[in-house]
Coordinates of C-alpha atoms in Angstrom, one line a residue:
Chain R
X1 CA 105.1 50.5 -14.9
X2 CA 108.8 50.9 -16.8
X3 CA 110.0 53.1 -19.4
X4 CA 113.4 53.9 -20.8
X5 CA 114.4 57.2 -22.5
X6 CA 118.1 57.6 -24.1
X7 CA 118.3 61.1 -24.6
X8 CA 120.6 61.2 -27.5
X9 CA 120.2 59.3 -30.9
X10 CA 123.8 60.1 -32.6
X11 CA 126.5 61.0 -30.6
X12 CA 129.9 61.5 -32.2
X13 CA 133.1 62.1 -30.1
X14 CA 137.2 61.9 -31.3
X15 CA 139.0 59.7 -30.4
X16 CA 140.4 59.9 -27.7
X17 CA 138.1 61.4 -25.8
X18 CA 135.4 60.8 -23.1
X19 CA 132.1 59.5 -24.2
X20 CA 128.7 60.1 -22.4
X21 CA 125.6 58.1 -23.5
X22 CA 122.6 59.5 -21.4
X23 CA 119.5 56.7 -19.8
X24 CA 116.9 58.0 -17.7
X25 CA 114.9 55.4 -16.4
X26 CA 111.2 54.9 -14.6
X27 CA 109.8 52.1 -12.7
X28 CA 107.3 51.4 -10.2
X29 CA 109.5 48.3 -9.5
X30 CA 113.1 47.5 -8.1
X31 CA 114.8 47.7 -11.4
X32 CA 117.6 46.0 -12.5
X33 CA 119.0 48.3 -15.9
X34 CA 121.6 47.0 -18.2
X35 CA 123.5 49.1 -21.2
X36 CA 124.1 46.4 -24.3
X37 CA 126.0 47.5 -26.8
X38 CA 125.4 46.0 -30.9
X39 CA 128.1 46.3 -33.8
X40 CA 127.2 46.7 -36.9
X41 CA 125.3 43.3 -38.4
X42 CA 126.1 41.6 -35.4
X43 CA 123.7 40.6 -31.8
X44 CA 123.9 42.7 -28.8
X45 CA 126.1 42.2 -25.9
X46 CA 126.0 42.8 -22.4
X47 CA 128.6 46.0 -21.2
X48 CA 127.5 45.7 -17.7
X49 CA 124.5 45.7 -15.5
X50 CA 123.4 47.3 -12.1
X51 CA 121.2 44.6 -10.3
X52 CA 121.1 47.0 -6.1
X53 CA 124.9 46.4 -5.0
X54 CA 126.9 49.1 -5.8
X55 CA 126.0 52.2 -7.9
X56 CA 128.7 52.3 -9.9
X57 CA 129.2 49.5 -12.0
X58 CA 132.5 48.5 -14.3
X59 CA 131.4 47.1 -17.9
X60 CA 133.9 45.3 -20.4
X61 CA 136.0 47.9 -22.8
X62 CA 136.3 50.3 -20.0
X63 CA 133.0 51.7 -19.9
X64 CA 131.2 52.7 -16.5
X65 CA 127.7 53.4 -15.4
X66 CA 126.3 55.0 -12.3
X67 CA 123.1 54.3 -11.2
X68 CA 121.7 57.6 -9.7
X69 CA 118.2 57.1 -8.1
X70 CA 117.5 60.9 -7.1
X71 CA 117.8 61.9 -10.7
X72 CA 116.6 58.1 -12.4
X73 CA 119.6 57.8 -14.4
X74 CA 122.0 55.6 -15.6
X75 CA 124.1 57.0 -17.9
X76 CA 127.2 55.5 -19.5
X77 CA 130.9 56.8 -19.6
X78 CA 134.2 55.7 -21.0
X79 CA 137.6 57.9 -20.4
X80 CA 138.8 57.8 -23.8
X81 CA 136.3 56.8 -27.3
X82 CA 138.9 54.2 -29.4
X83 CA 137.4 53.6 -32.8
X84 CA 136.6 50.5 -31.9
X85 CA 133.7 51.5 -29.7
X86 CA 131.4 53.1 -32.6
X87 CA 128.4 51.1 -32.1
X88 CA 124.7 51.1 -31.3
X89 CA 124.2 50.7 -27.2
X90 CA 120.6 50.4 -25.7
X91 CA 120.0 50.9 -22.1
X92 CA 117.4 48.0 -20.6
X93 CA 115.6 48.3 -17.5
X94 CA 113.2 45.1 -16.0
X95 CA 111.9 44.0 -12.5
X96 CA 114.6 42.6 -10.5
X97 CA 111.8 40.5 -9.1
X98 CA 110.8 39.0 -12.4
X99 CA 111.9 39.1 -16.1
X100 CA 108.3 39.4 -17.0
X101 CA 108.7 42.9 -18.1
X102 CA 111.6 43.7 -20.1
X103 CA 112.3 47.5 -22.0
X104 CA 114.7 48.6 -24.4
X105 CA 115.7 52.4 -24.7
X106 CA 115.4 53.6 -28.3
X107 CA 119.2 53.4 -28.7
X108 CA 122.0 55.6 -29.3
X109 CA 124.5 55.2 -31.9
X110 CA 128.0 56.3 -31.2
X111 CA 130.2 58.0 -34.1
X112 CA 134.0 58.0 -33.5
X113 CA 135.8 60.0 -35.2
X114 CA 139.5 60.2 -35.5
Chain I
X1 CA 129.5 26.7 -26.0
X2 CA 126.5 28.5 -24.6
X3 CA 124.4 30.2 -26.9
X4 CA 121.3 31.1 -28.6
X5 CA 120.5 30.0 -32.2
X6 CA 118.6 31.0 -34.3
X7 CA 117.0 29.9 -38.2
X8 CA 117.4 31.4 -40.8
X9 CA 119.4 34.3 -40.4
X10 CA 118.1 35.8 -43.4
X11 CA 115.1 35.5 -45.7
X12 CA 112.9 37.3 -48.3
X13 CA 109.2 36.2 -48.7
X14 CA 106.4 37.1 -50.1
X15 CA 102.7 38.4 -48.5
X16 CA 101.1 35.9 -46.7
X17 CA 103.3 32.8 -46.8
X18 CA 103.3 31.4 -43.7
X19 CA 107.1 31.1 -42.0
X20 CA 108.4 30.0 -39.1
X21 CA 111.5 31.6 -37.2
X22 CA 113.2 28.7 -35.0
X23 CA 115.2 29.7 -31.9
X24 CA 117.2 27.2 -29.8
X25 CA 119.0 27.4 -26.5
X26 CA 121.4 25.0 -24.7
X27 CA 121.8 26.7 -22.0
X28 CA 118.5 25.3 -19.9
X29 CA 117.3 28.9 -19.3
X30 CA 113.7 29.2 -18.2
X31 CA 112.8 32.5 -20.1
X32 CA 112.9 33.2 -23.6
X33 CA 111.4 36.2 -25.5
X34 CA 111.1 37.5 -29.3
X35 CA 111.9 41.2 -30.3
X36 CA 111.9 43.2 -33.2
X37 CA 114.1 45.9 -33.8
X38 CA 113.3 48.6 -36.3
X39 CA 115.7 51.6 -36.4
X40 CA 114.9 54.5 -34.0
X41 CA 112.4 52.0 -31.7
X42 CA 115.0 50.2 -30.0
X43 CA 114.2 46.4 -30.0
X44 CA 110.4 46.2 -29.0
X45 CA 109.3 42.6 -26.7
X46 CA 106.9 40.5 -29.3
X47 CA 106.6 37.8 -26.9
X48 CA 107.7 36.3 -24.2
X49 CA 108.0 32.5 -22.3
X50 CA 108.7 32.2 -18.0
X51 CA 108.6 28.2 -19.0
X52 CA 107.2 24.8 -21.1
X53 CA 103.7 25.9 -22.0
X54 CA 103.8 29.5 -20.5
X55 CA 104.3 32.3 -22.9
X56 CA 102.7 36.0 -23.2
X57 CA 102.3 38.9 -25.0
X58 CA 104.7 42.0 -24.8
X59 CA 104.3 45.4 -26.5
X60 CA 103.9 44.1 -30.4
X61 CA 102.1 40.7 -30.5
X62 CA 100.1 41.3 -33.4
X63 CA 100.7 39.2 -36.2
X64 CA 102.7 37.0 -34.8
X65 CA 102.5 33.5 -32.8
X66 CA 104.7 31.5 -30.9
X67 CA 105.4 27.7 -29.1
X68 CA 107.1 26.5 -25.8
X69 CA 106.5 22.8 -26.3
X70 CA 110.2 22.3 -24.5
X71 CA 112.2 24.3 -23.3
X72 CA 115.2 24.9 -25.4
X73 CA 112.8 26.1 -28.0
X74 CA 110.6 28.9 -28.5
X75 CA 109.8 29.5 -33.2
X76 CA 108.0 32.6 -34.0
X77 CA 105.5 32.1 -36.3
X78 CA 103.7 34.7 -38.7
X79 CA 100.4 33.3 -39.9
X80 CA 100.3 35.4 -42.7
X81 CA 103.6 37.7 -43.4
X82 CA 102.8 41.4 -44.4
X83 CA 105.5 43.9 -45.4
X84 CA 105.1 45.6 -42.1
X85 CA 107.0 42.6 -40.2
X86 CA 109.7 43.6 -42.2
X87 CA 112.5 43.6 -39.5
X88 CA 115.6 42.3 -37.4
X89 CA 114.6 39.5 -34.9
X90 CA 115.8 38.8 -32.1
X91 CA 115.6 36.0 -30.0
X92 CA 117.2 36.1 -26.2
X93 CA 117.1 34.2 -23.0
X94 CA 118.1 34.6 -19.1
X95 CA 118.0 32.4 -16.5
X96 CA 117.1 33.6 -13.4
X97 CA 114.9 36.9 -12.8
X98 CA 114.9 40.2 -14.2
X99 CA 118.0 41.2 -12.5
X100 CA 119.7 38.8 -15.1
X101 CA 121.2 39.5 -18.4
X102 CA 119.6 38.1 -21.7
X103 CA 122.1 36.4 -24.4
X104 CA 121.1 37.2 -27.4
X105 CA 120.5 35.2 -31.1
X106 CA 122.6 36.7 -33.7
X107 CA 119.3 38.0 -35.5
X108 CA 117.2 37.2 -38.7
X109 CA 116.3 39.6 -41.2
X110 CA 113.2 39.1 -42.4
X111 CA 112.4 40.9 -45.4
X112 CA 108.3 40.4 -46.7
X113 CA 107.7 41.8 -50.0

Protein backbone atom coordinates (compact mmCIF):
# COMPACT_ATOMS: atom_id res chain seq x y z
CA UNK A 1 0.00 0.00 0.00
CA UNK A 2 1.07 3.56 -0.59
CA UNK A 3 0.27 6.83 1.10
CA UNK A 4 1.46 10.42 1.09
CA UNK A 5 1.27 12.96 3.90
CA UNK A 6 1.89 16.61 3.33
CA UNK A 7 2.54 17.88 6.80
CA UNK A 8 1.38 21.46 6.30
CA UNK A 9 -1.84 22.52 4.63
CA UNK A 10 -0.66 26.14 4.44
CA UNK A 11 2.80 27.70 4.54
CA UNK A 12 3.43 31.44 4.53
CA UNK A 13 6.87 32.95 3.98
CA UNK A 14 8.26 36.38 3.19
CA UNK A 15 9.60 37.10 -0.26
CA UNK A 16 13.33 36.34 -0.41
CA UNK A 17 13.28 33.81 2.47
CA UNK A 18 13.64 30.02 2.15
CA UNK A 19 10.74 27.74 1.40
CA UNK A 20 10.26 24.28 2.93
CA UNK A 21 7.24 22.13 2.02
CA UNK A 22 7.22 18.80 3.80
CA UNK A 23 6.17 15.45 2.40
CA UNK A 24 6.32 12.00 3.96
CA UNK A 25 5.40 8.84 2.12
CA UNK A 26 4.97 5.15 2.65
CA UNK A 27 5.26 2.56 -0.08
CA UNK A 28 5.57 -1.19 -0.25
CA UNK A 29 6.99 -0.84 -3.75
CA UNK A 30 10.04 0.91 -5.12
CA UNK A 31 8.61 4.42 -5.17
CA UNK A 32 8.81 7.21 -7.67
CA UNK A 33 8.08 10.61 -6.16
CA UNK A 34 6.94 13.82 -7.77
CA UNK A 35 6.15 17.39 -6.88
CA UNK A 36 3.56 19.26 -8.94
CA UNK A 37 2.55 22.90 -8.72
CA UNK A 38 -0.91 24.31 -9.41
CA UNK A 39 -1.31 28.03 -9.87
CA UNK A 40 -4.79 29.50 -9.32
CA UNK A 41 -7.28 28.38 -11.97
CA UNK A 42 -4.62 26.38 -13.78
CA UNK A 43 -3.77 22.73 -14.32
CA UNK A 44 -0.89 20.89 -12.67
CA UNK A 45 2.68 21.34 -13.78
CA UNK A 46 5.58 19.04 -12.95
CA UNK A 47 8.21 20.66 -10.72
CA UNK A 48 10.54 17.70 -10.30
CA UNK A 49 10.68 13.92 -9.93
CA UNK A 50 12.70 11.26 -8.15
CA UNK A 51 12.99 7.86 -9.81
CA UNK A 52 15.83 6.04 -7.97
CA UNK A 53 18.72 7.94 -9.48
CA UNK A 54 20.31 10.86 -7.57
CA UNK A 55 18.66 11.49 -4.20
CA UNK A 56 18.92 15.27 -4.58
CA UNK A 57 16.67 16.32 -7.40
CA UNK A 58 16.66 19.74 -9.02
CA UNK A 59 13.54 21.05 -10.66
CA UNK A 60 12.23 24.10 -12.41
CA UNK A 61 12.12 27.63 -10.97
CA UNK A 62 14.90 26.97 -8.46
CA UNK A 63 13.11 24.24 -6.53
CA UNK A 64 14.79 21.07 -5.35
CA UNK A 65 13.91 18.06 -3.23
CA UNK A 66 15.88 15.42 -1.40
CA UNK A 67 14.79 11.79 -1.21
CA UNK A 68 15.59 10.38 2.25
CA UNK A 69 14.72 6.71 2.40
CA UNK A 70 15.54 6.37 6.10
CA UNK A 71 13.10 9.15 6.95
CA UNK A 72 10.62 8.29 4.16
CA UNK A 73 10.60 11.96 3.23
CA UNK A 74 10.74 14.00 0.05
CA UNK A 75 10.68 17.63 1.19
CA UNK A 76 10.58 20.46 -1.35
CA UNK A 77 12.85 23.46 -0.84
CA UNK A 78 13.78 26.73 -2.48
CA UNK A 79 16.46 29.09 -1.17
CA UNK A 80 14.61 32.33 -1.88
CA UNK A 81 10.88 32.69 -2.38
CA UNK A 82 9.43 34.82 -5.14
CA UNK A 83 5.94 36.25 -5.33
CA UNK A 84 5.25 34.07 -8.37
CA UNK A 85 5.77 30.94 -6.23
CA UNK A 86 2.40 31.47 -4.55
CA UNK A 87 0.44 28.36 -5.52
CA UNK A 88 -0.72 24.93 -4.35
CA UNK A 89 1.89 22.19 -4.27
CA UNK A 90 1.23 18.46 -4.42
CA UNK A 91 3.52 15.60 -3.47
CA UNK A 92 2.78 12.38 -5.37
CA UNK A 93 4.00 8.79 -4.97
CA UNK A 94 3.70 5.97 -7.47
CA UNK A 95 5.05 2.49 -8.00
CA UNK A 96 8.11 2.85 -10.24
CA UNK A 97 7.31 -0.28 -12.24
CA UNK A 98 3.66 0.48 -12.90
CA UNK A 99 1.35 3.48 -13.18
CA UNK A 100 -1.51 1.45 -11.74
CA UNK A 101 -1.40 3.23 -8.39
CA UNK A 102 -0.68 6.91 -8.07
CA UNK A 103 -1.38 8.67 -4.79
CA UNK A 104 -1.59 12.43 -4.26
CA UNK A 105 -0.97 14.26 -1.04
CA UNK A 106 -3.66 16.65 0.15
CA UNK A 107 -1.66 19.68 -0.98
CA UNK A 108 0.15 22.62 0.61
CA UNK A 109 -0.89 26.15 -0.18
CA UNK A 110 2.15 28.44 -0.30
CA UNK A 111 1.60 32.13 0.36
CA UNK A 112 4.31 34.73 -0.14
CA UNK A 113 4.31 37.92 1.93
CA UNK A 114 5.79 41.06 0.31
CA UNK B 1 1.94 20.77 -29.37
CA UNK B 2 1.70 17.87 -26.92
CA UNK B 3 -1.40 18.31 -24.85
CA UNK B 4 -4.32 16.82 -22.98
CA UNK B 5 -7.60 18.49 -23.88
CA UNK B 6 -10.69 18.41 -21.71
CA UNK B 7 -14.16 19.62 -22.63
CA UNK B 8 -16.12 21.37 -21.40
CA UNK B 9 -14.02 23.57 -19.12
CA UNK B 10 -17.05 24.66 -17.12
CA UNK B 11 -20.50 23.16 -16.75
CA UNK B 12 -23.47 23.92 -14.54
CA UNK B 13 -26.20 21.32 -14.71
CA UNK B 14 -28.96 19.74 -12.65
CA UNK B 15 -29.25 16.55 -10.67
CA UNK B 16 -29.94 13.47 -12.76
CA UNK B 17 -29.10 14.88 -16.18
CA UNK B 18 -26.51 12.64 -17.80
CA UNK B 19 -23.29 14.32 -18.83
CA UNK B 20 -19.99 13.41 -20.41
CA UNK B 21 -16.64 15.12 -19.98
CA UNK B 22 -14.32 14.37 -22.85
CA UNK B 23 -10.55 13.93 -22.61
CA UNK B 24 -8.22 13.59 -25.54
CA UNK B 25 -4.42 13.35 -25.72
CA UNK B 26 -2.22 13.65 -28.80
CA UNK B 27 0.92 12.00 -27.40
CA UNK B 28 -0.01 8.36 -28.07
CA UNK B 29 0.14 7.64 -24.33
CA UNK B 30 -1.10 4.28 -23.14
CA UNK B 31 -2.08 5.32 -19.62
CA UNK B 32 -4.88 7.77 -18.89
CA UNK B 33 -6.58 8.72 -15.68
CA UNK B 34 -9.36 10.83 -14.20
CA UNK B 35 -9.12 12.70 -10.90
CA UNK B 36 -11.37 14.93 -8.89
CA UNK B 37 -9.97 17.74 -6.79
CA UNK B 38 -11.75 18.94 -3.65
CA UNK B 39 -10.46 21.46 -1.10
CA UNK B 40 -8.25 19.86 1.52
CA UNK B 41 -8.34 16.45 -0.15
CA UNK B 42 -5.87 16.86 -2.97
CA UNK B 43 -6.56 14.89 -6.13
CA UNK B 44 -8.32 11.56 -5.82
CA UNK B 45 -8.28 9.06 -8.62
CA UNK B 46 -11.64 8.10 -10.09
CA UNK B 47 -10.72 5.65 -12.85
CA UNK B 48 -7.65 4.84 -14.86
CA UNK B 49 -6.86 2.99 -18.06
CA UNK B 50 -3.64 1.16 -18.83
CA UNK B 51 -4.52 0.78 -22.51
CA UNK B 52 -7.38 0.48 -24.98
CA UNK B 53 -10.29 -1.53 -23.52
CA UNK B 54 -8.47 -1.81 -20.16
CA UNK B 55 -9.95 0.27 -17.37
CA UNK B 56 -9.91 -0.02 -13.59
CA UNK B 57 -11.36 1.70 -10.56
CA UNK B 58 -9.42 4.25 -8.61
CA UNK B 59 -10.20 5.39 -5.10
CA UNK B 60 -13.54 7.14 -5.71
CA UNK B 61 -15.31 5.44 -8.66
CA UNK B 62 -18.89 5.52 -7.35
CA UNK B 63 -21.25 7.40 -9.64
CA UNK B 64 -18.84 7.51 -12.57
CA UNK B 65 -18.22 5.46 -15.71
CA UNK B 66 -15.44 5.55 -18.27
CA UNK B 67 -14.62 3.95 -21.59
CA UNK B 68 -11.44 3.55 -23.60
CA UNK B 69 -12.37 2.55 -27.13
CA UNK B 70 -9.38 4.26 -28.71
CA UNK B 71 -6.01 5.25 -27.36
CA UNK B 72 -6.39 9.01 -27.54
CA UNK B 73 -9.79 9.38 -25.84
CA UNK B 74 -10.93 8.64 -22.31
CA UNK B 75 -14.36 10.15 -21.58
CA UNK B 76 -15.79 10.43 -18.07
CA UNK B 77 -19.51 9.75 -17.84
CA UNK B 78 -21.85 10.78 -15.03
CA UNK B 79 -25.05 8.81 -15.69
CA UNK B 80 -27.08 10.50 -12.95
CA UNK B 81 -25.10 13.38 -11.47
CA UNK B 82 -25.67 14.42 -7.89
CA UNK B 83 -24.60 17.55 -5.97
CA UNK B 84 -21.77 15.65 -4.22
CA UNK B 85 -20.11 15.30 -7.63
CA UNK B 86 -19.65 19.05 -7.81
CA UNK B 87 -15.90 19.32 -8.13
CA UNK B 88 -12.91 20.18 -10.30
CA UNK B 89 -11.96 17.29 -12.58
CA UNK B 90 -8.64 16.58 -14.21
CA UNK B 91 -7.67 14.14 -16.92
CA UNK B 92 -4.05 13.00 -17.18
CA UNK B 93 -1.93 10.75 -19.36
CA UNK B 94 1.45 9.02 -19.00
CA UNK B 95 3.78 7.34 -21.45
CA UNK B 96 5.42 4.42 -19.73
CA UNK B 97 5.37 3.29 -16.13
CA UNK B 98 4.96 4.87 -12.74
CA UNK B 99 8.34 6.57 -12.96
CA UNK B 100 7.10 8.95 -15.64
CA UNK B 101 5.34 12.27 -14.95
CA UNK B 102 1.70 12.84 -15.77
CA UNK B 103 0.51 15.32 -18.37
CA UNK B 104 -2.62 17.08 -17.15
CA UNK B 105 -5.48 18.77 -18.88
CA UNK B 106 -6.57 22.23 -17.77
CA UNK B 107 -9.46 20.91 -15.72
CA UNK B 108 -13.25 20.87 -15.88
CA UNK B 109 -15.26 22.60 -13.21
CA UNK B 110 -18.61 20.86 -12.73
CA UNK B 111 -21.45 22.26 -10.66
CA UNK B 112 -24.42 19.96 -10.07
CA UNK B 113 -27.44 21.79 -8.70
